[in-house]
XYZ file of C-alpha atoms in Angstrom:
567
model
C 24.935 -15.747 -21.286
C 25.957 -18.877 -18.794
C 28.635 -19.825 -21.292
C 30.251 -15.859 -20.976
C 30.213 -15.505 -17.192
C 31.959 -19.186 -17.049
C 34.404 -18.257 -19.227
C 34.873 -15.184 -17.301
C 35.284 -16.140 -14.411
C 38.043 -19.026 -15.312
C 39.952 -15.607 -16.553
C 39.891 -14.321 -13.298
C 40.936 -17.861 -11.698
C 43.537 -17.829 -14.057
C 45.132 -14.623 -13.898
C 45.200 -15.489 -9.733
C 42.583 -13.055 -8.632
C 41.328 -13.052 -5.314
C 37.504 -12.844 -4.048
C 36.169 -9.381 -5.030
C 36.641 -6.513 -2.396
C 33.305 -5.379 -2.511
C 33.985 -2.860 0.549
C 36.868 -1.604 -1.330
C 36.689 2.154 -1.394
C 38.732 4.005 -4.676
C 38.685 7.436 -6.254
C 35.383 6.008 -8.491
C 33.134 4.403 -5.362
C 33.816 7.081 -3.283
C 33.021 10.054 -5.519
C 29.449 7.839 -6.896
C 28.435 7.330 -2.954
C 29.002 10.686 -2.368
C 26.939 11.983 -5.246
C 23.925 9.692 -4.031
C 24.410 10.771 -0.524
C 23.601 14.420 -1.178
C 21.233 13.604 -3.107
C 18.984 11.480 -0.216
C 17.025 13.414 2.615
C 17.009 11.832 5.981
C 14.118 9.788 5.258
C 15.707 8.146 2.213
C 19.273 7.720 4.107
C 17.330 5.578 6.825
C 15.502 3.603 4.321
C 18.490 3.425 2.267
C 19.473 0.505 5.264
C 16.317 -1.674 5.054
C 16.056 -5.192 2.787
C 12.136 -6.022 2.020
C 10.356 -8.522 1.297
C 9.378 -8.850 -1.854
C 7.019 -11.952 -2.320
C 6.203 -14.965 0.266
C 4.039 -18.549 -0.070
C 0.672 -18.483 -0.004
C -0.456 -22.128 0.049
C 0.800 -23.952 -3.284
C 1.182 -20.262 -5.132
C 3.335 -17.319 -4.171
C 2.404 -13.572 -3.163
C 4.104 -11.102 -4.844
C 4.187 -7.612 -2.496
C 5.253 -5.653 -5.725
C 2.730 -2.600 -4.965
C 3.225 -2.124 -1.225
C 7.474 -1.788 -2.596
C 7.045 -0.135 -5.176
C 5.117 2.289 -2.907
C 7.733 2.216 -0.543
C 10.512 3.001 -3.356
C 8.839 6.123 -4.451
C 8.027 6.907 -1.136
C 11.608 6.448 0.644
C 13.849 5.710 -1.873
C 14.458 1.670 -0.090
C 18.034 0.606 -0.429
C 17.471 -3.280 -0.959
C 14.880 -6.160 -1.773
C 14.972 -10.093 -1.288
C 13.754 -12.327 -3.262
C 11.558 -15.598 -2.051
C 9.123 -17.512 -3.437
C 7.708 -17.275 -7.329
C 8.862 -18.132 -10.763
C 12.116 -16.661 -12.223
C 10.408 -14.618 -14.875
C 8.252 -13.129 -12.800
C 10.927 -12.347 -10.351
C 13.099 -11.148 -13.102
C 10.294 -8.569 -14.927
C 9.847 -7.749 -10.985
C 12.708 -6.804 -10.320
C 13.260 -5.059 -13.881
C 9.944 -2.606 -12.972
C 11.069 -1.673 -9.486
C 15.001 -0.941 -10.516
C 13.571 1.177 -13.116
C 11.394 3.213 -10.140
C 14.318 3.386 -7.755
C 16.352 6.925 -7.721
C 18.954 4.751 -6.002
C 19.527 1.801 -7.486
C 18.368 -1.360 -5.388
C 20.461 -4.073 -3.919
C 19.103 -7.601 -4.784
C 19.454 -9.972 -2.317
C 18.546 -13.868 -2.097
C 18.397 -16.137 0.820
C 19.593 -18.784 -1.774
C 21.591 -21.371 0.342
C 20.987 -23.829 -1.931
C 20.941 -21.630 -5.157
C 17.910 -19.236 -6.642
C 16.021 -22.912 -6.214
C 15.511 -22.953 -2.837
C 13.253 -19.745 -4.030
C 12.269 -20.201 -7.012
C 9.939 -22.798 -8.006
C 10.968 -23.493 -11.712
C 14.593 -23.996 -10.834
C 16.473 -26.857 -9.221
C 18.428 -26.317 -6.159
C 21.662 -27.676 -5.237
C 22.398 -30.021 -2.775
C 21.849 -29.095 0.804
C 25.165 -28.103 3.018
C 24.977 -31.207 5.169
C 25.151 -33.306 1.885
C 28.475 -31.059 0.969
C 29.905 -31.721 4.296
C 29.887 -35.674 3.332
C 32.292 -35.142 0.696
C 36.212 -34.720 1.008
C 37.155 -32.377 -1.611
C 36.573 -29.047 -0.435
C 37.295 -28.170 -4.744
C 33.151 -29.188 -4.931
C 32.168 -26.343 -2.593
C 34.297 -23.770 -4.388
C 32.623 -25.060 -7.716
C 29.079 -24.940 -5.996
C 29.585 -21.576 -4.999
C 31.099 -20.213 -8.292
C 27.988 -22.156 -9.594
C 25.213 -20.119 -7.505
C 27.170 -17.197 -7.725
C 26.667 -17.456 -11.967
C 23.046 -18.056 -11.068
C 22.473 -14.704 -8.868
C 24.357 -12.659 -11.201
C 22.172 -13.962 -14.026
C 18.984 -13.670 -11.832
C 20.078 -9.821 -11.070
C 20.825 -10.643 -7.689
C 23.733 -9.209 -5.759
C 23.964 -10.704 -2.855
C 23.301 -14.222 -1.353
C 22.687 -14.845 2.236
C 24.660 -18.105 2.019
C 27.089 -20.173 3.483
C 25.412 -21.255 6.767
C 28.571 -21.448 9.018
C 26.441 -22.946 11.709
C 28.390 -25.519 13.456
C 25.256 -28.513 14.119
C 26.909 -29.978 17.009
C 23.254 -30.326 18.661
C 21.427 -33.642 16.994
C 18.189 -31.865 18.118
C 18.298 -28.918 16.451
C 14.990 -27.675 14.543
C 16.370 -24.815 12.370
C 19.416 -25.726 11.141
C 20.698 -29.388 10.600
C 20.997 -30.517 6.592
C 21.675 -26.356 6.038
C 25.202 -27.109 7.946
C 28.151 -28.402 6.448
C 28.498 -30.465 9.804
C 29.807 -30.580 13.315
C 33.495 -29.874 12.623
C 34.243 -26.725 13.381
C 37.628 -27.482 10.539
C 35.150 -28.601 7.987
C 32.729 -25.919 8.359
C 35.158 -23.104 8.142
C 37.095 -25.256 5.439
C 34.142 -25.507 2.801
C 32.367 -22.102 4.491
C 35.303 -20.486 2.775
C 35.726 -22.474 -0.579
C 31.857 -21.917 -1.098
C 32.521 -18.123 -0.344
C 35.547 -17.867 -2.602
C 33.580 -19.629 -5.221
C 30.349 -17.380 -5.160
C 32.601 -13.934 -4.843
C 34.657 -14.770 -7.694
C 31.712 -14.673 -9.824
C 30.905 -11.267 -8.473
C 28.191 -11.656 -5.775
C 28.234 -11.108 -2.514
C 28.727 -13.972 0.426
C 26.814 -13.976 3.590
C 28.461 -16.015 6.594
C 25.476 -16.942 8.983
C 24.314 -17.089 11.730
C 26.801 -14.864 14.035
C 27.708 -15.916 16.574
C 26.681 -19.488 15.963
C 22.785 -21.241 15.266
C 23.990 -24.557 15.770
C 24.129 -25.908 19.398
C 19.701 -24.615 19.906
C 16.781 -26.628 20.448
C 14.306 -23.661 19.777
C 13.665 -21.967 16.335
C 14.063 -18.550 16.321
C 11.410 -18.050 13.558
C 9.330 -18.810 16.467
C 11.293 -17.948 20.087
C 14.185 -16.748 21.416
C 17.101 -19.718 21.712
C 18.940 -19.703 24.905
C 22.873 -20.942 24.539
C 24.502 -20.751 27.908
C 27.988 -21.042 27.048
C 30.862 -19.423 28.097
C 32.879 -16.750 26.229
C 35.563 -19.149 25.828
C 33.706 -21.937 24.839
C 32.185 -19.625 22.114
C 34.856 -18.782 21.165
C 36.848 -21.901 20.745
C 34.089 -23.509 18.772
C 31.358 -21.450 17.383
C 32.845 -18.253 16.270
C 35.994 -20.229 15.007
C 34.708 -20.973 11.431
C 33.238 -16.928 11.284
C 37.119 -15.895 12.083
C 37.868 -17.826 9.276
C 35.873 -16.667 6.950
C 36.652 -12.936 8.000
C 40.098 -13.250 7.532
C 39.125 -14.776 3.766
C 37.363 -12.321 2.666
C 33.566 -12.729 3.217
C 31.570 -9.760 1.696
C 29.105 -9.403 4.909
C 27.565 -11.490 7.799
C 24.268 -12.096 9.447
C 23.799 -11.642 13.303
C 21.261 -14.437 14.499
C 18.660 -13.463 16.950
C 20.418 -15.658 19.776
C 20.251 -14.869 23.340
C 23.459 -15.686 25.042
C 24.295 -14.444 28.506
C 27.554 -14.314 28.051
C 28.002 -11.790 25.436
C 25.339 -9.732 26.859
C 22.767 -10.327 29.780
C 20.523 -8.216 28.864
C 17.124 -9.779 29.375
C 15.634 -11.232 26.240
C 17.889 -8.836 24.065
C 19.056 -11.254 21.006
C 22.467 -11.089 20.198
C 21.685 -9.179 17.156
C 20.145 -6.145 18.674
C 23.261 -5.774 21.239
C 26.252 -3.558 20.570
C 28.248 -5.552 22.621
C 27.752 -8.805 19.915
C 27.553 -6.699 16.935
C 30.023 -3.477 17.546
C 32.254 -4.924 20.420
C 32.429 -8.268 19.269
C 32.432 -8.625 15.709
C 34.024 -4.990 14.745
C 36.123 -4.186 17.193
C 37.128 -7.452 18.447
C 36.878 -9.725 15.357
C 37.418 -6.985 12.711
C 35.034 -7.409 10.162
C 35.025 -4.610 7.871
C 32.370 -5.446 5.523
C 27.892 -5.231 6.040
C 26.146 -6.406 8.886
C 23.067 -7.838 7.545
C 19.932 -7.963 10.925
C 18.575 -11.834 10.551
C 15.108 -11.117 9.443
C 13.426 -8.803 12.190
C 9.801 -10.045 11.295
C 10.987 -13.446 13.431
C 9.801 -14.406 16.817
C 13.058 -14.311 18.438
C 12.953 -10.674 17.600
C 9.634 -9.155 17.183
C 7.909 -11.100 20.462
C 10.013 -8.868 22.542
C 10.396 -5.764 20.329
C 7.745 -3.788 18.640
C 9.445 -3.788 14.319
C 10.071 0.063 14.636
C 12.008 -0.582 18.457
C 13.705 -3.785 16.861
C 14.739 -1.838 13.353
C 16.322 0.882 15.867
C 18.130 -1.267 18.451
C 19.213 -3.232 14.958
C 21.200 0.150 14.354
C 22.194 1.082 17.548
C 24.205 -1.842 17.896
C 25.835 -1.847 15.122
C 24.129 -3.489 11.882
C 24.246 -1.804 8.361
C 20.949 -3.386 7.141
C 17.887 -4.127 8.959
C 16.422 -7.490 7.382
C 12.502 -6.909 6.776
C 12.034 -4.648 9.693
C 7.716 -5.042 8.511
C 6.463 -1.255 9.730
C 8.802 1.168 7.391
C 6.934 4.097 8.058
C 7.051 3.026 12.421
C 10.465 1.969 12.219
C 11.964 5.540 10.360
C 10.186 6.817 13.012
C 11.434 4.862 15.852
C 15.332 5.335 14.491
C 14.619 9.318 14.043
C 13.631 9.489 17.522
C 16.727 7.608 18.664
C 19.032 9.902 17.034
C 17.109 12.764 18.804
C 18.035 10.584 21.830
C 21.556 10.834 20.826
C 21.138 6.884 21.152
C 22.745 7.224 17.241
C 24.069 9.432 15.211
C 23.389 11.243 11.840
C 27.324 10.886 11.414
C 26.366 7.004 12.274
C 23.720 6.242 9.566
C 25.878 8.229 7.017
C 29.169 6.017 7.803
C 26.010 2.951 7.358
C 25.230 4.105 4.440
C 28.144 4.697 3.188
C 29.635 1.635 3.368
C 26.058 0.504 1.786
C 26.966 2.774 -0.965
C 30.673 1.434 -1.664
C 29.103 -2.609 -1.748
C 26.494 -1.122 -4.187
C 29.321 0.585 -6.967
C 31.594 -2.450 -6.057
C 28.721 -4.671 -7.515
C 27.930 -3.076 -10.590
C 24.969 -0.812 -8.821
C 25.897 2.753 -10.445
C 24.165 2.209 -13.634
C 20.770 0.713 -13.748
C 20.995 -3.402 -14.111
C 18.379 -5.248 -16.325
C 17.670 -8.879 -16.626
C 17.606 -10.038 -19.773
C 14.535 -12.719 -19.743
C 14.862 -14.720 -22.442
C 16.117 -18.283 -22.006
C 16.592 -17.601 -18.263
C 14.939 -20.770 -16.578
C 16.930 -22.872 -18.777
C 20.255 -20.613 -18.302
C 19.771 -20.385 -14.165
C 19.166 -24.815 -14.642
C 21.935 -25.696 -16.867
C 24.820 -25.491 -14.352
C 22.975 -27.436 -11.616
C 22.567 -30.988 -12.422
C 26.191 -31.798 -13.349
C 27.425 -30.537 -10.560
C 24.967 -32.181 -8.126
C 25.467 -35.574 -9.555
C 29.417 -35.318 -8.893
C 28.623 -34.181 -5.438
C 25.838 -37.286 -4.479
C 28.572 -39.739 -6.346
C 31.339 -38.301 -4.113
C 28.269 -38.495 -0.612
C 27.258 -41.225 -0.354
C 28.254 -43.134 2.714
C 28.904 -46.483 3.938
C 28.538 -46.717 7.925
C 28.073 -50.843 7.810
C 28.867 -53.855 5.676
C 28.206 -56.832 7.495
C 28.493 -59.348 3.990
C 31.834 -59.186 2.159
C 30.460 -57.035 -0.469
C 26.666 -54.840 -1.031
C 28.124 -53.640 -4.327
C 28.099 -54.445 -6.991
C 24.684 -56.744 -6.639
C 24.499 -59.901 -8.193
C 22.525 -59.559 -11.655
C 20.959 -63.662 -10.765
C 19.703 -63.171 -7.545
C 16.055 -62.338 -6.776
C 15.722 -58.712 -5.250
C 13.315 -56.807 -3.636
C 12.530 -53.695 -2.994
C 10.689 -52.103 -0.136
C 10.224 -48.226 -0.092
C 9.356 -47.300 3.662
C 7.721 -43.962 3.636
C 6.039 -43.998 0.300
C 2.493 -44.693 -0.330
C 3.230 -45.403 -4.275
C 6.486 -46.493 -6.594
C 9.345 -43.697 -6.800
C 12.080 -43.324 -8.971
C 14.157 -45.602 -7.163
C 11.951 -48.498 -7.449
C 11.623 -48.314 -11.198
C 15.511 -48.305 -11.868
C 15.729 -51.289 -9.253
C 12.994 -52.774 -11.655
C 14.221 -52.059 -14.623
C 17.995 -53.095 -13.830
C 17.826 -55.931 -11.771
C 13.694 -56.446 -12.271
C 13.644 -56.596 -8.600
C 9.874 -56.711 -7.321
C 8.535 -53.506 -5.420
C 6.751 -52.897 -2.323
C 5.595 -49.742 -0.423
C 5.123 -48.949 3.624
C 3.845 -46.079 4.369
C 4.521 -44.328 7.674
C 0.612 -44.057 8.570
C 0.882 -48.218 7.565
C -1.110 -50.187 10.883
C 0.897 -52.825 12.576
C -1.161 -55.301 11.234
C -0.686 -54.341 7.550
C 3.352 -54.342 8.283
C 2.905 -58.017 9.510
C 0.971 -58.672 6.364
C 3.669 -57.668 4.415
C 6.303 -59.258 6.096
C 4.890 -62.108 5.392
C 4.793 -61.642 1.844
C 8.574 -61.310 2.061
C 9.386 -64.062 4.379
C 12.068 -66.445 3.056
C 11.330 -65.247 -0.912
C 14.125 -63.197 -1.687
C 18.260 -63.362 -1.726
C 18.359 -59.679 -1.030
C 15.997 -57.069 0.289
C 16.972 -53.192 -0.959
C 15.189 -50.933 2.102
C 15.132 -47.865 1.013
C 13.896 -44.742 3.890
C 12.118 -42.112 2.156
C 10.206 -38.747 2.392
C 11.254 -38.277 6.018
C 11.684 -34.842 7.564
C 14.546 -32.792 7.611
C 14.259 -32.424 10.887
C 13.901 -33.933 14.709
C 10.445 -33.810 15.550
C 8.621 -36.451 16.070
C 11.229 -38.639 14.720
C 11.736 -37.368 11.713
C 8.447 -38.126 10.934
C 9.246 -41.909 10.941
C 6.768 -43.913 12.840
C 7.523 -46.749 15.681
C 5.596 -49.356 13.031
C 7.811 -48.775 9.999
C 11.401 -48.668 12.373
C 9.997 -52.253 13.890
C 8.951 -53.577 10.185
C 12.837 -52.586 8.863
C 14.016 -54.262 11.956
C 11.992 -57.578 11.062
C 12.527 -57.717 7.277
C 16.659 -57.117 8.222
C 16.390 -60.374 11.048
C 14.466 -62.324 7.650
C 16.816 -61.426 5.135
C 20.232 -59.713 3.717
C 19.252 -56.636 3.668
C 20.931 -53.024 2.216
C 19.454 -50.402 4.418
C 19.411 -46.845 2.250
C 18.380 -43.364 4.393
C 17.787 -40.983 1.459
C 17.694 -38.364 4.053
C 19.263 -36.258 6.826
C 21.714 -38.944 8.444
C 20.704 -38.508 11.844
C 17.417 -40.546 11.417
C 19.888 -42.839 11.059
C 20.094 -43.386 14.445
C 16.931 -45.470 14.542
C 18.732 -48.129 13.002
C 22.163 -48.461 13.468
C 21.935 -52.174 15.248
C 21.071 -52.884 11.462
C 23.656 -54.591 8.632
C 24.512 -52.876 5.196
C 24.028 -49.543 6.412
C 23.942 -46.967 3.603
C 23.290 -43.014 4.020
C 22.649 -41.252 0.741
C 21.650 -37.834 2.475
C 18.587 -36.816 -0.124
C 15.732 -38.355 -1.716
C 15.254 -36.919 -5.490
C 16.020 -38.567 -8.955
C 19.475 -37.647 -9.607
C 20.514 -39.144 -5.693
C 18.451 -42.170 -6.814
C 20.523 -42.635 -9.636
C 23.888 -41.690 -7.726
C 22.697 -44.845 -5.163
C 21.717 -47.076 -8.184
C 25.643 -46.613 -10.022
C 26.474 -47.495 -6.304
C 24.564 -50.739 -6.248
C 25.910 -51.822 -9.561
C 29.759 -51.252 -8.683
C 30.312 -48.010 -11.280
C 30.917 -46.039 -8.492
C 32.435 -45.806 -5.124
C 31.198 -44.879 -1.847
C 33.800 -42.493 -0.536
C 31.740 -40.235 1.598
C 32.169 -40.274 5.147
C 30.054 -38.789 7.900
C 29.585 -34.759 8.501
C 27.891 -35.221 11.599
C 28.202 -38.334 14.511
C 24.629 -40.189 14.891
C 25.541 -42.561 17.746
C 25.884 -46.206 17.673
C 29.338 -45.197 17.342
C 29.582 -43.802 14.095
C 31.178 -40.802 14.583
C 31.653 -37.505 12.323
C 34.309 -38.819 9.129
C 32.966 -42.205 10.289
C 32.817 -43.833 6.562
C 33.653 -47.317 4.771
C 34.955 -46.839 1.464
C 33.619 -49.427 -0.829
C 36.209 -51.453 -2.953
């Protein structure tokens, strides 16, 4: 099945196609989205605009809500679902049941940034954006998008609420950071695009996030309302640049973030996505975006602390979104948008142009017959295209920011190495291919590890070795408390790199980095799994070259595209 859509969509490539017009309305769409439209009563036209939740973690296991939507299917006729958290059979047979209950078919959607593995817990994700944003070649995030693109459409997913077009031009940001392609406003529009070109031309759906820009916060808005007190020009110049871009290439449909800026609307503690000034003046009329306006989910702090779901899922429309993004209280929030139209605060002519347009995306995608996933050899199938790809993308990351020594790569075969893994509590990955390839010796510091049992081991490595491999792992992705990295283990790297050459390795989010840039040999390999050890360990040995440079600036003066390509 993998093997057909590939060699698919390299027929559209060649022939010179350009990303599916999934808004496109013809002779065909318009007659189908017609037919359904008479078909829905009010209830059903409402609900036709609303994406639910269909499972969520519980623990270490997932929750699958597939009687409360299959309820609300018969009940309403629901227009969409998203997938989270399970295994991909059991999203697939899911998803099989409840498209065989829906009168309208359903629109699948994903919040799959970094593929259907980010979700689901059998498959392997790709690399996160940040990690992307390292490399030059833009070609990678066209082929990661085509990539994930192949994945949804073999998962039975339509749409994917990815790229993050977040500019993370705020170090301290606590929602977005490694899910950015950077702080370059160039870069971010640059491989935004390529990853949306990529994904479309497969024949799913792009989602450009979060309008009109997540990445200069310092509060979640899973949990509170972010303040960004810009100006209109200063938004514009920088935030909303990479969204004009990817308007103007074609993205399928965009996400308003639940942002609270003054400028577009002053409205006390009204996010950005429930104003009409953002969604309607701004991004319709102003930026001309033709395709759907997906809500940011409505079930998030930013939104629901000040909103009651059914006042949020109707202020949602009333400004000027197509699809309300797990509005919670279905029954309160038909309610709520009924009552507004009684208002005259919307239309009936308003919710039918909605879902219209909701309509048109569905035929566009394959919606007016009945999809079903074929199960068998799917976990393999939604794997196969992932690890390739993400060990060209680590090769092409990984960044040198310092080499104090004439060379760090390739190591010397005769010299006695060391390794010490700060952060882990037990041997990794890493340390057994440092063992195996240079039998280097191996020693752990965890990040709970006492001052006194860092001194201990400093001692041990006092004066004994010709080169000391430090490798940072299993720190956070993001700023709190440091990254998770305690004031013991940043003094104990500090010591062992005064003692001894030392390569410093962050297999991480590069702005921990900024605990140590006073330090020599200065390596950032942006994630901390198998195939990045590997990537690192090809470094190490001279098969490969470190051509990455850096997506975001961590101080110290290493600034964004700060990077030392290794000979």
């Amino acid at each position: 099945m993998i093997k057909k859509l590939i060699i698919f969509s390299l027929m559209l490539l060649s022939g010179g196609v350009q990303a599916q017009e999934f808004l496109q309305v013809s002779k065909a769409s318009q007659q189908w989205a017609d037919s359904v439209y008479k078909k829905l009563n009010r209830r059903e036209k409402i609900a036709q605009l609303m994406v639910l939740r269909l499972s969520e973690r519980s623990g270490d296991s997932a929750i699958f809500y597939t009687k409360e939507v299959s309820r609300y299917i018969q009940k309403y006729n629901i227009g969409s679902i998203c997938l989270f958290q399970g295994k991909a059979i059991q999203q697939a047979l899911t998803v099989n049941q409840l498209q065989q209950q829906a009168r309208t078919p359903l629109m699948v959607c994903i919040d799959g940034e970094t593929g259907v593995g980010m979700r689901f817990d059998d498959i392997l994700r790709f690399p996160n954006q940040l990690t992307l944003g390292a490399v030059a070649n833009a070609d990678l995030a066209y082929q990661m998008g085509h990539a994930m693109g192949i994945q949804c459409k073999r998962a039975g997913i339509q749409v994917n609420y990815a790229p993050v077009v977040d500019i993370n031009n705020n170090p301290a940001n606590p929602v977005i950071n490694v899910r950015s392609f950077g702080e370059s406003k160039y870069k971010v529009a640059r491989f935004g695009i390529a990853l949306t070109q990529g994904m479309q031309q497969a024949g799913v759906m792009a989602c450009a996030k979060h309008f009109p820009g997540h990445g200069d916060v310092s509060v979640d808005s899973h949990y509170d309302l972010p303040v960004i007190p810009k100006s209109k020009l200063q938004l514009d110049s920088l935030e909303i640049y990479p969204f004009k871009e990817m308007i103007k290439a074609g993205v399928g449909s965009m996400m308003m973030g639940h942002l609270y800026i003054p400028a577009i609307d002053a409205t006390v503690n009204q996010a950005s996505s429930l104003s009409k000034k953002n969604v309607t003046d701004l991004v319709r009329n102003d930026l001309g975006f033709k395709g759907i306006n997906f809500t940011d989910a409505l079930e998030m702090k930013g939104v629901a602390k000040f909103y009651p779901q059914g006042e949020a899922a109707a202020q949602s429309l009333i400004a000027g979104n197509d699809m309300l993004c797990l509005p919670g209280d279905i029954k309160g929030s038909i309610k709520r948008i009924r009552k507004a139209i009684r208002k005259k605060e919307l239309s009936w002519e308003d919710i039918q142009a909605k879902v219209n347009r909701v309509l048109i995306a569905k035929y566009n995608l394959g919606l007016y017959q009945v999809p079903v996933i074929d199960t068998i050899n799917l976990v393999n199938e939604l794997n196969e295209l992932v690890v390739p790809l993400k060990k060209e993308i680590y090769k092409q990351a990984i960044t040198v920011l310092k080499q104090t020594d004439s060379t760090i790569s390739p190591l010397n075969y005769k010299q006695k190495i060391a390794f010490v893994g700060v952060g882990l509590k037990a041997e990794n990955h890493f340390s057994e291919l440092l063992k195996n390839t240079y039998t280097a010796d191996s020693y752990c510091l965890p990040y709970d590890a006492t001052e006194k049992e860092a001194n201990v081991l400093l001692q041990q490595l006092q004066s004994k070795y010709d080169v000391m491999i430090i490798g940072v792992h299993q720190y956070t992705k993001y700023p709190a408390n440091n990254f998770g990295i305690s004031q013991t283990a940043i003094n104990f790297i500090k010591q062992v790199n005064l003692q001894n050459k030392a390569i410093n390795i962050a297999f991480g989010t590069p702005y921990a980095m900024s605990n140590f840039t006073d330090l020599n040999n200065l390596v950032a390999a942006y994630e901390d799994d198998k195939l990045m050890h590997e990537a690192v360990l090809s470094f190490l040995k001279g098969e490969i070259k470190a051509n990455g440079t850096l997506p975001v600036s961590i101080g110290g003066g290493y600034h964004f595209g700060f990077g030392i390509a290794n000979k």
